[in-house]
Short mmCIF file of C-alpha atoms in Angstrom, two decimals:
data_model
loop_
_atom_site.label_atom_id
_atom_site.label_comp_id
_atom_site.label_asym_id
_atom_site.label_seq_id
_atom_site.Cartn_x
_atom_site.Cartn_y
_atom_site.Cartn_z
CA MET A 48 26.00 -2.32 0.54
CA THR A 49 23.41 -0.18 -1.34
CA ARG A 50 21.18 1.75 1.15
CA PHE A 51 18.62 2.71 -1.47
CA SER A 52 18.59 3.07 -5.23
CA PHE A 53 15.95 3.22 -7.88
CA ASP A 54 16.89 2.16 -11.45
CA VAL A 55 14.38 2.56 -14.30
CA ALA A 56 14.92 -0.33 -16.78
CA ALA A 57 12.22 0.53 -19.31
CA THR A 58 9.63 3.09 -20.00
CA ASP A 59 6.40 3.06 -22.14
CA GLY A 60 4.71 6.38 -22.23
CA LEU A 61 4.57 7.66 -18.69
CA ALA A 62 4.88 4.14 -17.19
CA ARG A 63 8.13 2.89 -15.93
CA SER A 64 9.47 -0.58 -14.78
CA GLY A 65 12.56 -0.83 -12.56
CA ILE A 66 14.20 -2.01 -9.49
CA VAL A 67 14.42 -0.52 -6.00
CA THR A 68 17.48 -1.90 -4.27
CA MET A 69 17.89 -2.07 -0.51
CA GLN A 70 19.93 -4.03 1.88
CA ARG A 71 17.13 -6.48 2.57
CA GLY A 72 16.44 -7.13 -1.16
CA GLU A 73 15.25 -5.80 -4.48
CA ILE A 74 11.79 -4.54 -5.17
CA ARG A 75 10.50 -4.99 -8.68
CA THR A 76 8.38 -2.05 -9.90
CA PRO A 77 5.55 -1.41 -10.49
CA ALA A 78 5.15 -3.24 -7.14
CA PHE A 79 2.07 -4.09 -5.08
CA MET A 80 2.69 -4.29 -1.35
CA PRO A 81 0.33 -6.71 0.60
CA VAL A 82 -0.79 -5.08 3.84
CA GLY A 83 0.46 -6.58 7.13
CA THR A 84 -1.47 -4.28 9.48
CA ALA A 85 -0.80 -6.08 12.79
CA ALA A 86 2.54 -7.90 11.92
CA THR A 87 0.73 -10.32 9.70
CA VAL A 88 -0.71 -10.46 6.22
CA LYS A 89 -4.00 -11.81 7.34
CA ALA A 90 -4.65 -15.49 6.78
CA MET A 91 -1.21 -15.88 5.20
CA LYS A 92 2.15 -17.19 6.30
CA PRO A 93 5.15 -15.11 5.28
CA GLN A 94 6.66 -17.79 3.02
CA ASP A 95 3.33 -17.98 1.22
CA VAL A 96 3.12 -14.19 0.73
CA ARG A 97 6.57 -14.34 -0.77
CA ALA A 98 5.64 -17.35 -3.01
CA SER A 99 2.82 -15.16 -4.40
CA GLY A 100 5.49 -12.80 -5.90
CA ALA A 101 5.53 -10.12 -3.22
CA ASP A 102 9.00 -8.31 -2.81
CA ILE A 103 7.83 -5.97 0.03
CA ILE A 104 4.92 -5.79 2.48
CA LEU A 105 3.45 -2.88 4.46
CA GLY A 106 3.30 -2.61 8.29
CA ASN A 107 1.07 -0.27 10.20
CA THR A 108 2.65 2.23 12.73
CA TYR A 109 -0.63 3.06 14.51
CA HIS A 110 -1.71 -0.48 15.21
CA LEU A 111 1.74 -1.75 16.11
CA MET A 112 2.53 1.18 18.50
CA LEU A 113 -0.65 0.38 20.37
CA ARG A 114 -0.33 -3.45 20.31
CA PRO A 115 2.11 -4.98 21.03
CA GLY A 116 3.99 -1.62 21.37
CA ALA A 117 6.95 -0.25 19.48
CA GLU A 118 9.34 -0.49 22.43
CA ARG A 119 8.40 -4.15 23.00
CA MET A 120 8.83 -4.84 19.29
CA SER A 121 12.31 -3.31 19.44
CA ARG A 122 13.24 -5.50 22.40
CA LEU A 123 12.17 -8.47 20.40
CA GLY A 124 14.40 -7.66 17.57
CA GLY A 125 12.11 -5.60 15.36
CA LEU A 126 9.17 -6.32 13.06
CA HIS A 127 11.11 -8.42 10.58
CA GLY A 128 12.24 -11.10 12.98
CA PHE A 129 8.99 -10.82 15.01
CA MET A 130 6.82 -11.86 12.08
CA GLY A 131 9.37 -13.86 10.10
CA TRP A 132 9.68 -11.66 6.97
CA GLU A 133 13.25 -10.94 6.11
CA ARG A 134 12.59 -8.83 2.99
CA PRO A 135 11.79 -5.11 2.86
CA ILE A 136 8.98 -3.60 4.81
CA LEU A 137 7.44 -0.17 4.31
CA THR A 138 5.68 1.30 7.35
CA ASP A 139 3.03 3.94 7.06
CA SER A 140 3.13 6.93 9.36
CA GLY A 141 -0.07 6.21 11.30
CA GLY A 142 -1.70 9.41 10.23
CA TYR A 143 -4.57 7.80 8.29
CA GLN A 144 -5.54 5.41 11.05
CA VAL A 145 -5.46 8.22 13.72
CA MET A 146 -8.04 10.11 11.64
CA SER A 147 -10.16 7.20 10.52
CA LEU A 148 -10.27 4.97 13.69
CA SER A 149 -10.41 7.50 16.58
CA ASP A 150 -13.48 9.56 17.34
CA LEU A 151 -11.53 11.76 19.71
CA THR A 152 -8.74 13.55 17.87
CA LYS A 153 -7.22 16.94 18.28
CA VAL A 154 -4.86 18.26 15.58
CA THR A 155 -2.29 20.86 16.70
CA GLU A 156 0.99 21.97 15.26
CA GLU A 157 2.70 19.50 17.58
CA GLY A 158 0.91 16.46 16.25
CA VAL A 159 -2.37 14.54 16.65
CA SER A 160 -3.76 13.71 20.16
CA PHE A 161 -6.11 10.77 19.86
CA ALA A 162 -7.85 8.02 21.98
CA SER A 163 -6.91 4.40 21.25
CA HIS A 164 -9.59 2.43 19.45
CA LEU A 165 -8.54 -0.55 21.71
CA ASP A 166 -8.98 0.86 25.15
CA GLY A 167 -9.59 4.57 24.91
CA THR A 168 -6.16 5.57 26.39
CA ARG A 169 -4.94 8.88 25.23
CA HIS A 170 -1.77 9.17 22.92
CA MET A 171 0.14 11.80 21.01
CA LEU A 172 1.40 10.96 17.56
CA SER A 173 3.76 13.72 16.29
CA PRO A 174 6.17 13.63 13.38
CA GLU A 175 9.01 12.88 15.84
CA ARG A 176 7.12 10.00 17.52
CA SER A 177 5.96 8.49 14.20
CA ILE A 178 9.50 8.30 12.90
CA GLU A 179 10.72 6.94 16.26
CA VAL A 180 8.12 4.20 16.21
CA GLN A 181 9.02 3.31 12.64
CA ARG A 182 12.70 3.16 13.65
CA LEU A 183 11.83 0.94 16.65
CA LEU A 184 9.95 -1.34 14.24
CA GLY A 185 13.03 -1.57 12.00
CA SER A 186 11.29 -0.29 8.97
CA ASP A 187 13.12 -0.31 5.56
CA ILE A 188 10.99 2.47 4.02
CA VAL A 189 9.78 4.99 6.51
CA MET A 190 6.93 7.37 5.69
CA ALA A 191 6.69 11.07 6.72
CA PHE A 192 3.95 11.98 9.09
CA ASP A 193 1.19 13.98 7.46
CA GLN A 194 -2.33 15.30 7.94
CA LEU A 195 -5.26 13.68 6.14
CA VAL A 196 -8.42 15.49 5.07
CA PRO A 197 -11.54 13.82 3.49
CA ALA A 198 -12.56 14.30 -0.10
CA THR A 199 -15.26 16.70 1.13
CA ALA A 200 -12.76 19.12 2.55
CA THR A 201 -12.83 22.79 1.29
CA ARG A 202 -9.84 24.12 -0.61
CA ASP A 203 -8.98 26.21 2.44
CA GLU A 204 -9.11 23.12 4.65
CA ALA A 205 -7.00 21.11 2.07
CA ALA A 206 -4.52 24.00 1.81
CA ALA A 207 -4.01 24.27 5.53
CA ALA A 208 -3.57 20.52 5.97
CA MET A 209 -1.08 20.45 3.07
CA GLU A 210 0.95 23.33 4.56
CA ARG A 211 0.99 21.67 7.97
CA SER A 212 1.97 18.34 6.36
CA MET A 213 4.96 20.09 4.70
CA ARG A 214 6.09 21.42 8.05
CA TRP A 215 5.65 17.97 9.49
CA ALA A 216 7.63 16.55 6.57
CA LYS A 217 10.56 18.63 7.48
CA ARG A 218 10.40 17.59 11.11
CA SER A 219 10.09 13.96 9.93
CA ARG A 220 13.24 14.40 7.84
CA ASP A 221 15.21 15.91 10.73
CA GLU A 222 14.08 13.12 13.18
CA PHE A 223 14.85 10.44 10.60
CA ASP A 224 18.34 11.83 10.21
CA THR A 225 19.14 11.43 13.88
CA GLY A 226 18.48 7.71 13.56
CA GLY A 227 22.13 6.49 13.35
CA GLU A 228 22.51 2.94 12.12
CA HIS A 229 18.81 2.79 11.08
CA ALA A 230 19.08 6.01 9.00
CA GLN A 231 22.21 4.53 7.26
CA ARG A 232 20.27 1.53 5.98
CA ALA A 233 16.59 2.74 5.66
CA ALA A 234 14.84 5.20 3.27
CA LEU A 235 12.46 8.05 3.98
CA PHE A 236 9.57 8.90 1.62
CA GLY A 237 7.68 12.19 1.70
CA ILE A 238 3.94 12.45 0.97
CA GLN A 239 2.42 14.85 -1.39
CA GLN A 240 -0.97 16.37 -0.30
CA GLY A 241 -3.33 19.04 -1.68
CA GLY A 242 -6.56 17.25 -2.37
CA LEU A 243 -7.75 17.52 -5.97
CA ASP A 244 -6.18 20.96 -6.39
CA GLN A 245 -3.44 20.99 -8.99
CA ASP A 246 -1.81 24.15 -7.54
CA LEU A 247 -1.81 22.81 -3.99
CA ARG A 248 -0.34 19.56 -5.24
CA LYS A 249 2.43 21.50 -7.08
CA ALA A 250 3.22 23.52 -4.02
CA SER A 251 3.35 20.40 -1.91
CA ALA A 252 5.69 18.62 -4.46
CA GLU A 253 7.98 21.64 -4.50
CA ALA A 254 8.19 21.76 -0.73
CA LEU A 255 8.96 18.01 -0.47
CA ILE A 256 11.61 18.27 -3.18
CA ASP A 257 13.28 21.11 -1.36
CA ILE A 258 13.46 18.99 1.85
CA GLY A 259 14.70 16.03 -0.16
CA PHE A 260 13.42 12.42 0.11
CA ASP A 261 14.39 8.95 -1.23
CA GLY A 262 10.82 8.55 -2.73
CA TYR A 263 7.60 10.46 -2.91
CA ALA A 264 4.04 9.33 -2.27
CA VAL A 265 0.80 10.67 -3.79
CA GLY A 266 -1.38 10.79 -0.66
CA GLY A 267 -4.85 11.87 0.02
CA LEU A 268 -6.57 9.82 -2.73
CA ALA A 269 -8.95 6.87 -2.35
CA VAL A 270 -10.79 8.90 0.33
CA GLY A 271 -14.14 9.06 -1.42
CA GLU A 272 -13.37 11.20 -4.45
CA GLY A 273 -14.25 8.51 -6.89
CA HIS A 274 -12.48 6.84 -9.81
CA GLU A 275 -12.73 9.62 -12.33
CA ALA A 276 -11.51 12.36 -9.89
CA MET A 277 -8.69 10.24 -8.78
CA CYS A 278 -7.44 9.54 -12.36
CA GLY A 279 -7.86 13.24 -13.05
CA CYS A 280 -5.43 14.00 -10.19
CA LEU A 281 -3.06 11.34 -11.39
CA ASP A 282 -3.04 13.05 -14.76
CA TYR A 283 -0.73 15.66 -13.16
CA ALA A 284 0.34 14.71 -9.62
CA PRO A 285 3.02 12.06 -10.55
CA GLY A 286 4.60 14.43 -13.02
CA GLN A 287 5.07 17.04 -10.29
CA LEU A 288 7.45 14.57 -8.49
CA PRO A 289 11.00 13.68 -9.52
CA GLU A 290 11.47 11.22 -12.23
CA ASP A 291 14.57 9.56 -10.70
CA THR A 292 12.72 8.38 -7.49
CA PRO A 293 9.89 5.94 -6.88
CA ARG A 294 6.33 7.31 -6.81
CA TYR A 295 3.96 5.61 -4.46
CA LEU A 296 0.22 5.88 -4.55
CA MET A 297 -1.01 5.24 -1.00
CA GLY A 298 -4.04 2.95 -0.26
CA VAL A 299 -5.12 2.49 -3.82
CA GLY A 300 -5.68 -1.12 -4.88
CA LYS A 301 -8.64 -1.88 -7.20
CA PRO A 302 -7.04 -3.74 -10.09
CA ASP A 303 -8.38 -1.32 -12.64
CA ASP A 304 -7.17 1.65 -10.60
CA VAL A 305 -3.75 0.10 -10.38
CA VAL A 306 -3.56 -0.23 -14.14
CA GLU A 307 -4.66 3.36 -14.68
CA ALA A 308 -2.20 4.57 -12.19
CA VAL A 309 0.67 2.63 -13.75
CA ARG A 310 -0.15 4.19 -17.07
CA ARG A 311 0.27 7.61 -15.33
CA GLY A 312 3.68 6.87 -13.86
CA ILE A 313 3.03 5.31 -10.42
CA ASP A 314 5.56 2.70 -9.27
CA MET A 315 4.29 1.45 -5.90
CA PHE A 316 0.83 0.48 -4.35
CA ASP A 317 -0.56 -0.93 -1.20
CA CYS A 318 -4.14 -1.86 -0.36
CA VAL A 319 -6.08 -4.18 2.06
CA LEU A 320 -8.43 -5.07 -0.79
CA PRO A 321 -7.04 -8.49 -1.85
CA THR A 322 -6.81 -9.73 1.66
CA ARG A 323 -10.01 -8.23 3.06
CA SER A 324 -12.01 -9.30 0.04
CA GLY A 325 -10.61 -12.75 0.30
CA ARG A 326 -11.88 -13.03 3.89
CA THR A 327 -15.44 -11.86 2.81
CA GLY A 328 -15.74 -14.20 -0.25
CA GLN A 329 -14.69 -12.05 -3.12
CA ALA A 330 -12.17 -13.50 -5.60
CA PHE A 331 -10.35 -11.36 -8.14
CA THR A 332 -10.22 -12.76 -11.69
CA ALA A 333 -9.31 -11.41 -15.10
CA ASP A 334 -13.14 -11.36 -15.73
CA GLY A 335 -13.71 -9.18 -12.69
CA PRO A 336 -14.49 -9.84 -8.99
CA MET A 337 -16.42 -13.08 -8.25
CA ASN A 338 -18.51 -13.68 -5.13
CA ILE A 339 -17.83 -17.28 -4.18
CA ARG A 340 -20.73 -17.26 -1.85
CA ASN A 341 -23.23 -17.35 -4.68
CA ALA A 342 -25.30 -20.56 -4.80
CA LYS A 343 -24.36 -21.13 -8.39
CA PHE A 344 -20.84 -22.25 -7.32
CA GLY A 345 -22.19 -24.91 -4.94
CA GLU A 346 -21.48 -27.79 -7.47
CA ASP A 347 -18.86 -25.93 -9.69
CA ARG A 348 -15.69 -27.95 -10.09
CA GLU A 349 -13.75 -25.34 -11.93
CA PRO A 350 -10.95 -23.53 -10.08
CA LEU A 351 -11.58 -19.98 -8.83
CA GLU A 352 -9.89 -18.78 -12.08
CA PRO A 353 -9.15 -21.26 -14.86
CA GLY A 354 -5.47 -21.02 -15.80
CA CYS A 355 -4.42 -19.38 -12.57
CA PRO A 356 -1.19 -21.12 -11.28
CA CYS A 357 -1.72 -20.30 -7.58
CA PRO A 358 -1.89 -23.26 -5.15
CA THR A 359 -5.51 -22.70 -4.41
CA CYS A 360 -6.56 -22.93 -8.07
CA SER A 361 -4.18 -25.83 -8.62
CA GLN A 362 -5.72 -27.98 -5.88
CA PHE A 363 -9.27 -26.94 -5.14
CA GLY A 364 -12.54 -26.19 -7.02
CA ARG A 365 -15.01 -23.48 -6.62
CA ALA A 366 -17.55 -25.81 -4.91
CA TYR A 367 -15.17 -26.67 -2.11
CA VAL A 368 -14.09 -23.08 -1.58
CA HIS A 369 -17.79 -22.02 -1.73
CA HIS A 370 -18.54 -24.54 1.05
CA LEU A 371 -15.60 -23.37 3.20
CA VAL A 372 -16.60 -19.69 2.94
CA ARG A 373 -20.25 -20.32 3.48
CA SER A 374 -19.42 -22.52 6.53
CA GLY A 375 -17.13 -19.82 8.04
CA GLU A 376 -14.20 -22.22 7.91
CA ILE A 377 -10.74 -20.51 8.45
CA LEU A 378 -9.32 -22.47 5.43
CA GLY A 379 -11.77 -20.63 3.16
CA ALA A 380 -10.24 -17.28 4.08
CA MET A 381 -6.81 -18.65 3.61
CA LEU A 382 -7.43 -20.09 0.18
CA MET A 383 -9.28 -16.96 -1.05
CA THR A 384 -6.59 -14.64 0.22
CA GLU A 385 -3.84 -16.74 -1.32
CA HIS A 386 -5.61 -16.64 -4.77
CA ASN A 387 -6.18 -12.85 -4.56
CA LEU A 388 -2.53 -12.12 -3.64
CA TRP A 389 -1.32 -14.24 -6.54
CA PHE A 390 -3.85 -12.48 -8.85
CA TYR A 391 -2.39 -9.00 -7.85
CA GLN A 392 1.24 -10.20 -8.23
CA ARG A 393 0.51 -11.74 -11.59
CA LEU A 394 -1.07 -8.39 -12.64
CA MET A 395 2.06 -6.53 -11.61
CA GLN A 396 4.33 -8.94 -13.47
CA GLY A 397 2.07 -8.54 -16.52
CA LEU A 398 2.48 -4.74 -16.24
CA ARG A 399 6.17 -4.97 -15.84
CA ASP A 400 6.48 -7.22 -18.87
CA ALA A 401 4.24 -5.07 -20.98
CA ILE A 402 6.29 -1.96 -20.15
CA ALA A 403 9.54 -3.78 -20.93
CA GLU A 404 8.13 -4.87 -24.29
CA ALA A 405 6.59 -1.47 -25.13
CA ARG A 406 3.04 -2.79 -25.32
CA LEU A 407 1.43 -1.32 -22.27
CA THR A 408 -1.37 0.37 -24.11
CA ALA A 409 -2.53 -2.85 -25.61
CA PHE A 410 -2.08 -4.82 -22.36
CA ALA A 411 -4.03 -2.16 -20.40
CA SER A 412 -6.82 -1.87 -22.89
CA GLU A 413 -7.34 -5.66 -23.00
CA PHE A 414 -7.20 -6.03 -19.27
CA LEU A 415 -9.65 -3.20 -18.58
CA LEU A 416 -12.15 -4.32 -21.30
CA ARG A 417 -12.24 -7.89 -19.93
CA TYR A 418 -12.05 -6.94 -16.22
CA ARG A 419 -14.94 -4.48 -16.53
CA ARG A 420 -17.08 -6.60 -18.88
CA GLN A 421 -19.63 -7.64 -16.33
CA GLY A 422 -23.35 -7.67 -16.70
#
């Protein structure tokens, strides 16, 4: 069986549509991966995530290594069986959460020492341990361990973190290759760093290519740099990575950001936005985000988005969902999340179709004009 392959079926400008093939199934690209932080896509059952059109989900190394624990997960048969999702799973390396959730971190060449946000216990996450945890989880796409810096970092700070990340990338590669059966069926992605500096990004890409990975991520964006700066980086960063492998933009998920990134050659995305927004009352629609908590929806019988084929829009009106969300009912979070996941997967299908039919420019322009036409 195929361990990992990426076949580009069509291009339109810099955008590509294709298929990633793995033992657990095919992933249509451009692809959006719902985030299943703690072995669940919040407020959704696995079969309903799949019904929305998702081919792959993301699991979180940091959270799962702390609770329920990677070794326990392995004894229970791995993440797929544990959560009832038998299609591909990508796991992040844990680096972002270590930096963002722990107040007490110490970065050394060995790795990152940190205090658990759950109970304060001390842990060390190194490239080797990150890869080991992802192996114990049974990940299909494993991410190399890297060092994150905020958008406010100086060039010297970004350069030092990038260079360390490249040394850690080599250690991640070496540890992954010792994985026996897991290494024979899983894939390993490297992560490009370098902040908003084109030369640092180029050096990072060259180092990663020299090591060799199945796919390459553009990391270190969506950390406060803003939309224009992010797009400016994406004007050159994807082109520094190989054309014959998937390009994954980590943590980016506003619908208009996704469209702009696809136009620039990105193939894969993940973000908590559709699920987190669903739980807080924000529905995504072709006409922009909608706050279902607003009083004006109290007697509105229209679906969240007229014409949307999702089960929520097919069965319930805005007034009912408004009531559920305002009342704090669990079903409100479920229905809103379901709609948002369907919206994202419909957007990805629309992008794939537009690329295949060489009409991406028109599709993107029409989508962005309508989505941003608020106020």
